Structures are given as C-alpha cells and as structure tokens.
Amino acid sequence: MNWLAEKERIKQISWWNEVAPGIGLPAHGQVYHLHPVGLVGQFDFKNDLKIIAGKVTFDAEGNDTPGSMHYSRVVHWPGNDLSGVTLGRGYDMGNRTAVEIHKHMTSAGISDSEAKKLSLAHGLKGDAAKEFVRKNKASIAVISMQQQISLFNIIYPDYVKRIIFNYERWTANEADRVSWVDLDPAIQDVLVDFVYQGFTAGPNPMRSGMQNSRATLIAYIEGTPGIKMYEPGRGRAKYLKSK
C-alpha cells in the first residue's frame, strides 16, 4: 500500500472539521444514538394539560379567539350585577378573597406579580367589577391556554361538591330520585353546569335530572324559558343528545 497516497485520500474524505464550525456542530465529531423510548421519556408533558372534567362547562364559558367578546384569557366582566371580575373559563372573583385568588392563580402557573394584580379584584361585583376591568385590562397579562385549563381544573371540583350538596338538598325526599353516584355522567355534567351558572335557588334544575333520564332533562332545558335562553351559548341539550 502506498501510505502517502492513502493519507491524502483520508484527508480528502475527512470533511467534518471543515463543515462543523459553520453549522454549529461539535468539533469532536462523535456520533450519539438515541433510544426512541428513552427519548420520549425526556419530553415535557406539562404543556399537554387536559380538561379533567366538565368540558360542556369549559366550552360554554368562553373562547380563545382574540378580539371576540367572549375571549376568555383576559380579565373580563360578564355584564350583570351578580358577576365579578372573571378570568379564564368562569373564574369569577366576586365571591373570593384576595388570598384565595392569589393561591389559585399561582397554582395555575401565573406569576406572583400577575396574581397580586388579580387579587385586587376580590369581592368586586357589578359596576365595581366593570370599572376594575376597564382600568386594569391593559396592564394584566393574557393567560396562556395551559394556564386557563389549569385554573379550570383547580376550581371545577369545588362545583362538583356544590352540586352534590344541592342535589341532596332538593331531591332527598323524592321517591323516584336516583342517587348522585348512579346518574349518567352526561346528566351529572349538565347539573354541575346549572350550578356553575348559578341555578341553585330552587328545586327544578336538580329535579329535572334526578330520574336519570336524558329525555326528561332535555325537555326541561328546552321547555323552561329561563334555562332555554342560555342554550345557544351553553349547548346543554345538544351535549346530552350527542353523548
């Protein structure tokens, strides 16, 4: 073998040192092999949060379209005297304390400084809430979709507790009631949505679902003016028909 010729040949095919610096590759030229399963295990799934429960409510409480009057990732006021400053899908601050708001916001991944701004909206309702939004909307950051989902997941279980209390309160003495745990999950979702929207003062919303009949609950929704008026935005009957 002609070693001088061989060295020249090797030199001609040793292109790494010429290419690597220009495209940011390491100079050592070592090759690494990635195990596909091991690689997947390194992915960060924190940004893939899912709605744990209550999607019918989540979808009804706003959208993610900037500029829309129902855009939910900014502070807003729903527009009635009983509503407070709201963020995300129905997080109403009108009946919450500053400490509670701050805790929920930071737990959802919102910064401490933003949480402090938001906590100032505690207890405000009606015109006071409207004025807070007018003055502070521009200075309070838009929350991310993941923060919005986290915030909803944090507070939704509290509404489930409320619905169980209300369901027992208004149906306990009814002979044809089905126990809460045995209700169709879709019926449970809609009854929780009633409570989420504030329908807790009378028995009919709860009793409409107590027989575990979707048809009966749909008839109540579509036949009760005070409930039906919200149907275009909340889609409760549609949800029951589609599940």
Coordinates of N, CA and C in Angstrom, one line a residue:
M1 N 0.9 -1.2 0.0 CA 0.0 0.0 0.0 C 0.9 1.2 0.0
N2 N 0.5 2.2 -0.8 CA 1.2 3.5 -0.8 C 0.6 4.4 0.3
W3 N 1.3 4.5 1.4 CA 0.8 5.2 2.6 C 0.7 6.7 2.4
L4 N 1.5 7.2 1.5 CA 1.4 8.7 1.3 C 0.1 8.9 0.5
A5 N -0.2 8.1 -0.5 CA -1.4 8.2 -1.2 C -2.7 8.0 -0.4
E6 N -2.6 7.0 0.6 CA -3.7 6.7 1.5 C -4.0 7.8 2.4
K7 N -2.9 8.5 2.9 CA -3.1 9.6 3.8 C -3.8 10.8 3.1
E8 N -3.4 10.9 1.8 CA -4.0 12.0 1.0 C -5.5 11.7 0.8
R9 N -5.8 10.4 0.6 CA -7.2 10.0 0.3 C -8.1 10.3 1.6
I10 N -7.5 9.9 2.8 CA -8.2 10.1 4.0 C -8.5 11.6 4.3
K11 N -7.5 12.4 4.0 CA -7.6 13.8 4.2 C -8.7 14.4 3.3
Q12 N -8.9 13.9 2.1 CA -9.9 14.4 1.2 C -11.3 14.0 1.7
I13 N -11.5 12.9 2.3 CA -12.8 12.5 2.8 C -13.1 12.9 4.2
S14 N -12.2 13.5 4.9 CA -12.3 14.0 6.3 C -12.9 15.4 6.3
W15 N -14.2 15.5 6.0 CA -14.8 16.8 5.8 C -15.4 17.4 7.1
W16 N -15.4 16.7 8.2 CA -16.1 17.2 9.4 C -15.6 18.5 9.9
N17 N -14.2 18.6 10.0 CA -13.6 19.8 10.6 C -13.9 21.0 9.7
E18 N -14.2 20.8 8.5 CA -14.5 22.0 7.6 C -15.9 22.4 7.7
V19 N -16.8 21.4 7.9 CA -18.2 21.7 7.9 C -18.7 22.1 9.3
A20 N -18.3 21.4 10.3 CA -18.9 21.5 11.7 C -18.9 23.0 12.2
P21 N -17.8 23.7 12.1 CA -17.8 25.1 12.7 C -18.9 26.0 12.1
G22 N -19.2 25.8 10.8 CA -20.1 26.7 10.1 C -21.6 26.4 10.4
I23 N -21.9 25.2 10.9 CA -23.3 24.9 11.2 C -23.6 24.6 12.7
G24 N -22.6 24.9 13.5 CA -22.8 24.7 14.9 C -22.7 23.3 15.5
L25 N -22.0 22.4 14.7 CA -21.9 21.0 15.2 C -20.6 20.9 16.0
P26 N -20.5 20.0 17.0 CA -19.3 19.8 17.8 C -18.1 19.4 17.0
A27 N -17.0 19.9 17.4 CA -15.7 19.6 16.7 C -15.3 18.2 16.8
H28 N -15.7 17.5 17.9 CA -15.2 16.1 18.1 C -15.8 15.1 17.1
G29 N -16.9 15.4 16.5 CA -17.4 14.5 15.5 C -18.0 13.2 16.0
Q30 N -18.2 13.1 17.3 CA -18.7 11.8 17.8 C -20.2 11.6 17.6
V31 N -20.6 10.4 17.3 CA -22.0 10.1 17.0 C -22.7 9.5 18.2
Y32 N -23.9 10.0 18.4 CA -24.7 9.5 19.5 C -25.9 8.8 19.0
H33 N -26.3 7.7 19.6 CA -27.5 7.0 19.2 C -28.6 7.2 20.3
L34 N -29.8 7.6 19.9 CA -30.9 7.8 20.8 C -31.9 6.7 20.8
H35 N -32.1 6.2 22.0 CA -33.2 5.1 22.1 C -34.5 5.8 22.0
P36 N -35.4 5.3 21.1 CA -36.7 6.0 20.9 C -37.6 6.1 22.1
V37 N -37.6 5.0 22.9 CA -38.4 5.1 24.1 C -37.8 6.0 25.2
G38 N -36.5 5.9 25.3 CA -35.8 6.8 26.2 C -36.0 8.2 25.9
L39 N -36.0 8.5 24.6 CA -36.2 9.9 24.1 C -37.5 10.4 24.5
V40 N -38.6 9.6 24.3 CA -39.9 10.1 24.6 C -40.0 10.4 26.1
G41 N -39.3 9.6 26.9 CA -39.4 9.8 28.4 C -38.8 11.1 28.8
Q42 N -38.0 11.8 27.9 CA -37.5 13.1 28.2 C -38.4 14.2 27.9
F43 N -39.4 14.0 27.2 CA -40.3 15.1 26.7 C -41.0 15.6 28.0
D44 N -41.3 16.9 27.9 CA -42.0 17.6 29.0 C -43.5 17.7 28.6
F45 N -44.3 16.9 29.3 CA -45.7 16.9 29.0 C -46.5 17.9 29.8
K46 N -45.9 18.8 30.5 CA -46.6 19.8 31.3 C -47.5 20.7 30.4
N47 N -47.1 20.8 29.2 CA -47.8 21.7 28.3 C -48.9 21.0 27.5
D48 N -49.2 19.7 28.0 CA -50.3 19.0 27.3 C -51.4 18.7 28.3
L49 N -51.7 19.7 29.2 CA -52.7 19.5 30.2 C -54.1 19.3 29.5
K50 N -54.9 18.5 30.1 CA -56.2 18.2 29.6 C -57.3 18.7 30.6
I51 N -58.5 18.9 30.1 CA -59.6 19.3 30.9 C -60.0 18.0 31.6
I52 N -59.9 18.0 33.0 CA -60.2 16.7 33.7 C -61.6 16.3 33.7
A53 N -62.5 17.3 33.8 CA -64.0 17.1 33.8 C -64.7 18.4 33.5
G54 N -65.9 18.3 33.0 CA -66.7 19.5 32.8 C -66.5 20.2 31.5
K55 N -66.2 19.4 30.4 CA -65.9 20.1 29.2 C -67.1 20.9 28.7
V56 N -68.4 20.4 28.9 CA -69.5 21.2 28.5 C -69.5 22.6 29.1
T57 N -69.1 22.7 30.4 CA -69.0 24.0 31.0 C -67.8 24.8 30.5
F58 N -66.6 24.1 30.3 CA -65.4 24.8 29.8 C -65.8 25.4 28.5
D59 N -66.4 24.7 27.6 CA -66.7 25.2 26.2 C -67.7 26.3 26.3
A60 N -68.6 26.3 27.3 CA -69.7 27.3 27.3 C -69.2 28.6 27.9
E61 N -68.0 28.6 28.6 CA -67.6 29.8 29.4 C -66.7 30.7 28.6
G62 N -66.6 30.6 27.3 CA -65.8 31.5 26.5 C -65.1 30.8 25.3
N63 N -64.2 31.6 24.7 CA -63.5 31.0 23.5 C -62.0 31.6 23.6
D64 N -61.2 31.1 22.6 CA -59.8 31.5 22.6 C -59.6 32.4 21.3
T65 N -60.6 33.1 20.9 CA -60.4 34.0 19.7 C -60.2 35.4 20.2
P66 N -58.9 35.9 20.1 CA -58.7 37.3 20.4 C -59.6 38.3 19.7
G67 N -60.1 39.3 20.4 CA -61.0 40.2 19.8 C -62.5 39.9 19.9
S68 N -62.7 38.6 20.2 CA -64.1 38.2 20.4 C -64.6 38.7 21.7
M69 N -65.9 39.0 21.8 CA -66.5 39.5 23.1 C -66.5 38.4 24.2
H70 N -66.3 37.1 23.7 CA -66.2 36.0 24.6 C -64.8 35.5 24.8
Y71 N -63.8 36.2 24.4 CA -62.4 35.8 24.6 C -62.1 35.8 26.1
S72 N -61.7 34.6 26.6 CA -61.7 34.3 28.0 C -60.3 34.4 28.7
R73 N -59.3 34.6 27.9 CA -57.9 34.6 28.5 C -57.4 35.9 29.0
V74 N -58.4 36.9 29.0 CA -58.1 38.2 29.6 C -59.2 38.5 30.7
V75 N -58.9 39.4 31.6 CA -59.9 39.7 32.6 C -61.1 40.3 31.9
H76 N -62.3 40.0 32.3 CA -63.5 40.5 31.7 C -64.6 40.5 32.7
W77 N -65.7 41.1 32.4 CA -66.8 41.2 33.2 C -68.0 40.7 32.4
P78 N -68.7 39.6 32.9 CA -69.8 39.1 32.1 C -71.0 40.0 31.9
G79 N -71.1 41.0 32.7 CA -72.2 42.0 32.4 C -73.4 42.1 33.2
N80 N -73.4 41.5 34.4 CA -74.6 41.6 35.3 C -74.1 41.9 36.7
D81 N -75.1 42.3 37.5 CA -74.8 42.8 38.8 C -74.3 41.8 39.8
L82 N -74.5 40.5 39.5 CA -74.1 39.4 40.3 C -72.7 38.9 40.0
S83 N -72.2 39.3 38.8 CA -70.9 38.8 38.4 C -69.7 39.7 38.8
G84 N -68.6 39.1 39.1 CA -67.4 39.8 39.4 C -66.4 39.8 38.3
V85 N -65.2 40.3 38.5 CA -64.2 40.2 37.5 C -63.9 38.8 37.3
T86 N -63.8 38.4 36.0 CA -63.7 37.0 35.6 C -62.5 36.8 34.7
L87 N -61.8 35.6 34.9 CA -60.7 35.3 34.1 C -60.8 33.8 33.7
G88 N -60.4 33.5 32.5 CA -60.5 32.1 32.1 C -61.9 31.7 31.9
R89 N -62.2 30.4 32.0 CA -63.5 29.8 31.8 C -64.3 29.9 33.1
G90 N -64.8 31.1 33.4 CA -65.7 31.3 34.5 C -65.1 31.4 35.9
Y91 N -63.8 31.8 36.0 CA -63.2 32.0 37.3 C -63.7 33.4 37.7
D92 N -64.7 33.5 38.5 CA -65.3 34.7 39.0 C -64.7 35.1 40.4
M93 N -64.2 36.3 40.5 CA -63.5 36.7 41.7 C -64.5 37.5 42.6
G94 N -65.7 37.6 42.3 CA -66.7 38.4 43.1 C -66.9 37.9 44.5
N95 N -66.8 36.6 44.7 CA -67.1 36.0 46.0 C -65.8 35.4 46.6
R96 N -64.7 35.8 46.1 CA -63.4 35.2 46.5 C -62.6 36.2 47.3
T97 N -61.7 35.7 48.2 CA -60.8 36.5 48.9 C -59.5 36.7 48.1
A98 N -58.8 37.8 48.5 CA -57.5 38.0 47.8 C -56.5 36.9 48.0
V99 N -56.5 36.3 49.2 CA -55.6 35.1 49.4 C -56.0 34.0 48.5
E100 N -57.3 33.7 48.4 CA -57.8 32.6 47.6 C -57.4 32.8 46.1
I101 N -57.6 34.0 45.6 CA -57.3 34.3 44.2 C -55.9 34.1 44.0
H102 N -55.0 34.7 44.8 CA -53.6 34.6 44.6 C -53.1 33.1 44.6
K103 N -53.6 32.4 45.5 CA -53.3 30.9 45.6 C -53.7 30.2 44.3
H104 N -54.9 30.4 43.8 CA -55.4 29.7 42.6 C -54.6 30.1 41.4
M105 N -54.3 31.4 41.3 CA -53.5 31.9 40.1 C -52.1 31.3 40.1
T106 N -51.4 31.4 41.2 CA -50.1 30.9 41.2 C -50.1 29.4 41.0
S107 N -51.1 28.7 41.5 CA -51.2 27.2 41.3 C -51.4 26.9 39.9
A108 N -52.0 27.8 39.1 CA -52.2 27.6 37.7 C -51.1 28.0 36.9
G109 N -50.0 28.4 37.5 CA -48.8 28.8 36.7 C -48.7 30.3 36.4
I110 N -49.5 31.1 36.9 CA -49.5 32.5 36.7 C -48.5 33.1 37.7
S111 N -47.7 34.1 37.2 CA -46.7 34.7 38.0 C -47.2 35.4 39.3
D112 N -46.3 35.5 40.3 CA -46.7 36.1 41.5 C -47.1 37.5 41.3
S113 N -46.4 38.3 40.5 CA -46.8 39.7 40.2 C -48.1 39.8 39.6
E114 N -48.5 38.9 38.6 CA -49.8 39.0 38.0 C -50.9 38.6 39.0
A115 N -50.5 37.6 39.8 CA -51.5 37.1 40.8 C -51.9 38.2 41.8
K116 N -50.9 39.0 42.1 CA -51.2 40.1 43.1 C -52.1 41.1 42.4
K117 N -51.9 41.4 41.2 CA -52.7 42.4 40.5 C -54.2 41.8 40.4
L118 N -54.3 40.5 40.1 CA -55.6 39.9 40.0 C -56.3 39.9 41.4
S119 N -55.6 39.6 42.4 CA -56.2 39.5 43.7 C -56.8 40.8 44.2
L120 N -56.5 41.9 43.6 CA -57.1 43.2 44.0 C -58.6 43.2 43.5
A121 N -59.0 42.3 42.7 CA -60.4 42.3 42.2 C -61.3 41.5 43.2
H122 N -60.8 41.1 44.3 CA -61.6 40.2 45.2 C -62.8 41.0 45.7
G123 N -63.9 40.3 45.7 CA -65.2 40.9 46.2 C -65.9 41.9 45.3
L124 N -65.3 42.3 44.2 CA -65.9 43.3 43.4 C -67.0 42.6 42.5
K125 N -68.2 43.3 42.4 CA -69.3 42.8 41.6 C -69.9 44.0 40.8
G126 N -70.7 43.7 39.8 CA -71.4 44.7 39.1 C -70.6 45.8 38.6
D127 N -71.0 47.1 38.8 CA -70.3 48.2 38.3 C -68.9 48.3 38.8
A128 N -68.6 47.9 40.0 CA -67.3 47.9 40.6 C -66.3 47.0 39.8
A129 N -66.9 45.8 39.4 CA -66.1 44.8 38.6 C -65.9 45.4 37.2
K130 N -66.9 46.0 36.7 CA -66.8 46.6 35.3 C -65.7 47.6 35.3
E131 N -65.7 48.5 36.3 CA -64.7 49.5 36.4 C -63.3 49.0 36.6
F132 N -63.1 47.9 37.4 CA -61.8 47.3 37.5 C -61.3 46.8 36.2
V133 N -62.1 46.2 35.4 CA -61.7 45.6 34.1 C -61.3 46.8 33.2
R134 N -62.1 47.8 33.2 CA -61.9 49.0 32.3 C -60.5 49.6 32.6
K135 N -60.2 49.7 33.9 CA -58.9 50.4 34.3 C -57.7 49.5 34.2
N136 N -57.9 48.2 34.4 CA -56.7 47.3 34.5 C -56.5 46.2 33.4
K137 N -57.5 46.1 32.5 CA -57.4 45.1 31.5 C -56.1 45.2 30.7
A138 N -55.7 46.4 30.3 CA -54.5 46.5 29.5 C -53.2 46.2 30.2
S139 N -53.2 46.3 31.6 CA -52.0 46.1 32.3 C -51.9 44.7 32.9
I140 N -52.9 43.9 32.8 CA -52.9 42.5 33.2 C -52.7 41.5 32.1
A141 N -51.7 40.7 32.2 CA -51.3 39.8 31.1 C -52.3 38.9 30.6
V142 N -52.3 38.5 29.4 CA -53.2 37.5 28.8 C -52.6 36.1 29.4
I143 N -53.5 35.3 29.9 CA -53.0 34.0 30.3 C -52.9 33.0 29.2
S144 N -52.1 32.0 29.3 CA -51.9 31.0 28.2 C -53.1 30.0 28.3
M145 N -53.2 29.2 27.2 CA -54.3 28.2 27.2 C -54.1 27.2 28.3
Q146 N -52.8 26.8 28.5 CA -52.5 25.9 29.6 C -52.8 26.4 31.0
Q147 N -52.5 27.7 31.2 CA -52.9 28.3 32.5 C -54.4 28.3 32.6
Q148 N -55.1 28.6 31.6 CA -56.6 28.6 31.6 C -57.1 27.2 32.0
I149 N -56.6 26.2 31.4 CA -57.0 24.8 31.7 C -56.7 24.5 33.1
S150 N -55.5 24.8 33.6 CA -55.1 24.6 34.9 C -56.0 25.2 35.9
L151 N -56.4 26.5 35.7 CA -57.3 27.2 36.5 C -58.6 26.6 36.6
F152 N -59.1 26.1 35.5 CA -60.4 25.5 35.4 C -60.4 24.1 36.2
N153 N -59.3 23.4 36.0 CA -59.2 22.1 36.7 C -59.1 22.3 38.2
I154 N -58.5 23.4 38.7 CA -58.4 23.7 40.1 C -59.8 24.0 40.7
I155 N -60.6 24.7 40.0 CA -61.9 25.1 40.7 C -63.0 24.2 40.4
Y156 N -63.0 23.4 39.3 CA -64.1 22.6 39.0 C -64.6 21.6 40.1
P157 N -63.6 21.0 40.8 CA -64.0 20.0 41.8 C -64.9 20.7 42.9
D158 N -64.7 22.0 43.2 CA -65.5 22.7 44.1 C -66.9 22.8 43.7
Y159 N -67.1 22.9 42.4 CA -68.5 23.0 41.9 C -69.2 21.6 41.9
V160 N -68.4 20.5 41.8 CA -68.9 19.2 41.9 C -69.4 19.0 43.4
K161 N -68.6 19.5 44.4 CA -69.1 19.4 45.7 C -70.4 20.2 45.9
R162 N -70.5 21.4 45.3 CA -71.7 22.2 45.4 C -72.9 21.5 44.8
I163 N -72.7 20.8 43.7 CA -73.8 20.2 43.0 C -74.3 19.0 43.9
I164 N -73.4 18.3 44.5 CA -73.8 17.2 45.3 C -74.7 17.7 46.5
F165 N -74.2 18.8 47.1 CA -75.0 19.4 48.2 C -76.4 19.8 47.7
N166 N -76.4 20.5 46.6 CA -77.7 21.0 46.1 C -78.6 19.8 45.6
Y167 N -78.0 18.8 45.0 CA -78.8 17.7 44.6 C -79.4 17.0 45.8
E168 N -78.7 16.8 46.8 CA -79.2 16.2 48.0 C -80.3 17.0 48.6
R169 N -80.0 18.3 48.7 CA -81.0 19.3 49.3 C -82.3 19.2 48.6
W170 N -82.3 19.2 47.3 CA -83.6 19.4 46.5 C -84.2 18.0 46.1
T171 N -83.5 16.9 46.3 CA -84.1 15.7 45.8 C -84.2 14.6 46.9
A172 N -83.6 14.8 48.0 CA -83.5 13.8 49.1 C -84.8 13.1 49.4
N173 N -85.9 13.9 49.4 CA -87.2 13.3 49.7 C -88.1 12.8 48.6
E174 N -87.5 12.8 47.4 CA -88.2 12.4 46.2 C -88.1 10.9 46.0
A175 N -89.2 10.2 45.9 CA -89.2 8.8 45.8 C -88.6 8.2 44.5
D176 N -88.7 9.0 43.4 CA -88.2 8.5 42.2 C -86.8 9.0 41.8
R177 N -86.0 9.5 42.8 CA -84.7 10.0 42.5 C -83.7 8.9 42.4
V178 N -82.7 9.1 41.6 CA -81.5 8.2 41.5 C -80.4 8.9 42.3
S179 N -79.6 8.1 43.0 CA -78.5 8.7 43.8 C -77.5 9.3 42.9
W180 N -76.8 10.4 43.4 CA -75.9 11.1 42.5 C -74.9 10.2 41.8
V181 N -74.3 9.3 42.6 CA -73.2 8.5 42.0 C -73.7 7.6 40.9
D182 N -75.0 7.3 40.9 CA -75.5 6.4 39.8 C -76.1 7.1 38.6
L183 N -76.0 8.5 38.6 CA -76.5 9.2 37.5 C -75.6 9.0 36.3
D184 N -76.2 9.1 35.1 CA -75.5 9.2 33.8 C -74.4 10.3 33.9
P185 N -73.2 10.1 33.6 CA -72.1 11.1 33.7 C -72.5 12.4 32.9
A186 N -73.2 12.2 31.7 CA -73.6 13.4 30.9 C -74.6 14.2 31.7
I187 N -75.5 13.5 32.4 CA -76.5 14.3 33.2 C -75.8 15.0 34.4
Q188 N -74.9 14.3 35.0 CA -74.1 14.9 36.0 C -73.4 16.2 35.5
D189 N -72.8 16.1 34.3 CA -72.1 17.3 33.7 C -73.1 18.5 33.6
V190 N -74.3 18.2 33.1 CA -75.2 19.3 32.9 C -75.7 19.9 34.2
L191 N -75.9 19.0 35.2 CA -76.4 19.5 36.5 C -75.3 20.4 37.2
V192 N -74.0 19.9 37.0 CA -72.9 20.8 37.5 C -72.9 22.1 36.8
D193 N -73.2 22.1 35.5 CA -73.2 23.3 34.7 C -74.3 24.3 35.2
F194 N -75.5 23.7 35.6 CA -76.5 24.6 36.2 C -75.9 25.3 37.4
V195 N -75.2 24.6 38.3 CA -74.7 25.2 39.5 C -73.6 26.2 39.1
Y196 N -72.8 25.9 38.1 CA -71.7 26.8 37.7 C -72.3 28.1 37.2
Q197 N -73.5 28.0 36.6 CA -74.1 29.2 36.1 C -74.9 29.9 37.2
G198 N -75.1 29.3 38.3 CA -75.8 29.9 39.5 C -77.2 29.5 39.7
F199 N -77.7 28.4 39.1 CA -79.1 28.0 39.3 C -79.1 27.1 40.5
T200 N -79.2 27.7 41.7 CA -79.1 26.9 42.9 C -80.3 27.2 43.8
A201 N -81.1 28.2 43.5 CA -82.1 28.8 44.4 C -83.4 27.9 44.5
G202 N -83.6 27.1 43.5 CA -84.9 26.3 43.5 C -84.6 24.9 43.2
P203 N -85.7 24.1 43.3 CA -85.5 22.6 43.2 C -85.5 22.1 41.7
N204 N -86.1 22.8 40.8 CA -86.4 22.3 39.5 C -85.1 21.9 38.7
P205 N -84.1 22.7 38.7 CA -82.9 22.3 37.9 C -82.4 20.9 38.4
M206 N -82.3 20.7 39.7 CA -81.8 19.4 40.2 C -82.8 18.3 40.0
R207 N -84.1 18.5 40.2 CA -85.1 17.5 40.0 C -85.3 17.1 38.5
S208 N -84.9 18.0 37.6 CA -85.0 17.7 36.2 C -84.1 16.5 35.8
G209 N -83.1 16.3 36.6 CA -82.1 15.2 36.2 C -82.2 14.0 37.1
M210 N -83.0 14.1 38.2 CA -83.0 13.0 39.2 C -83.5 11.7 38.8
Q211 N -84.2 11.6 37.7 CA -84.8 10.3 37.2 C -83.8 9.6 36.3
N212 N -82.6 10.3 36.1 CA -81.6 9.7 35.2 C -82.0 9.5 33.8
S213 N -82.9 10.4 33.4 CA -83.5 10.4 32.0 C -83.0 11.6 31.2
R214 N -82.2 11.3 30.2 CA -81.8 12.4 29.3 C -83.0 13.1 28.7
A215 N -83.9 12.4 28.2 CA -85.1 13.0 27.6 C -85.8 13.9 28.5
T216 N -86.0 13.6 29.8 CA -86.6 14.4 30.7 C -85.8 15.7 31.0
L217 N -84.5 15.6 31.1 CA -83.7 16.7 31.3 C -83.7 17.6 30.1
I218 N -83.6 17.1 28.9 CA -83.6 17.9 27.6 C -85.0 18.6 27.5
A219 N -86.1 17.9 27.9 CA -87.4 18.6 27.8 C -87.4 19.8 28.8
Y220 N -86.8 19.6 30.0 CA -86.8 20.7 30.9 C -86.0 21.9 30.4
I221 N -84.8 21.6 29.8 CA -83.9 22.7 29.3 C -84.7 23.4 28.1
E222 N -85.3 22.7 27.2 CA -85.9 23.3 26.1 C -87.3 23.9 26.4
G223 N -87.9 23.5 27.5 CA -89.2 23.9 27.8 C -89.3 25.0 28.9
T224 N -88.1 25.4 29.5 CA -88.0 26.4 30.5 C -87.4 27.6 30.0
P225 N -88.2 28.7 29.8 CA -87.6 29.9 29.2 C -86.3 30.4 29.9
G226 N -86.3 30.4 31.2 CA -85.1 30.9 31.9 C -83.9 30.1 31.7
I227 N -84.0 28.9 31.3 CA -82.9 28.0 31.0 C -82.6 28.0 29.5
K228 N -83.7 27.9 28.7 CA -83.6 27.8 27.3 C -82.9 29.1 26.7
M229 N -83.0 30.2 27.3 CA -82.5 31.5 26.8 C -80.9 31.4 26.7
Y230 N -80.3 30.5 27.5 CA -78.9 30.4 27.5 C -78.4 29.3 26.6
E231 N -79.3 28.5 26.1 CA -78.9 27.3 25.3 C -78.0 27.6 24.1
P232 N -78.2 28.7 23.4 CA -77.3 29.0 22.2 C -75.8 29.0 22.7
G233 N -75.6 29.6 23.9 CA -74.2 29.7 24.3 C -73.7 28.5 25.1
R234 N -74.6 27.8 25.8 CA -74.2 26.7 26.7 C -74.3 25.3 26.0
G235 N -75.3 25.1 25.2 CA -75.4 23.9 24.5 C -75.6 22.6 25.3
R236 N -76.4 22.8 26.4 CA -76.6 21.6 27.3 C -77.4 20.5 26.7
A237 N -78.5 20.9 26.0 CA -79.4 19.9 25.4 C -78.6 19.2 24.2
K238 N -77.9 20.0 23.5 CA -77.1 19.5 22.4 C -76.1 18.5 22.9
Y239 N -75.5 18.8 24.0 CA -74.5 17.9 24.7 C -75.1 16.6 25.1
L240 N -76.3 16.7 25.7 CA -77.0 15.4 26.1 C -77.4 14.6 24.9
K241 N -77.7 15.2 23.8 CA -78.1 14.5 22.6 C -77.0 13.9 21.9
S242 N -75.8 14.5 22.0 CA -74.6 14.0 21.3 C -73.8 12.9 22.0
K243 N -74.0 12.8 23.3 CA -73.1 11.9 24.1 C -73.6 10.5 23.9

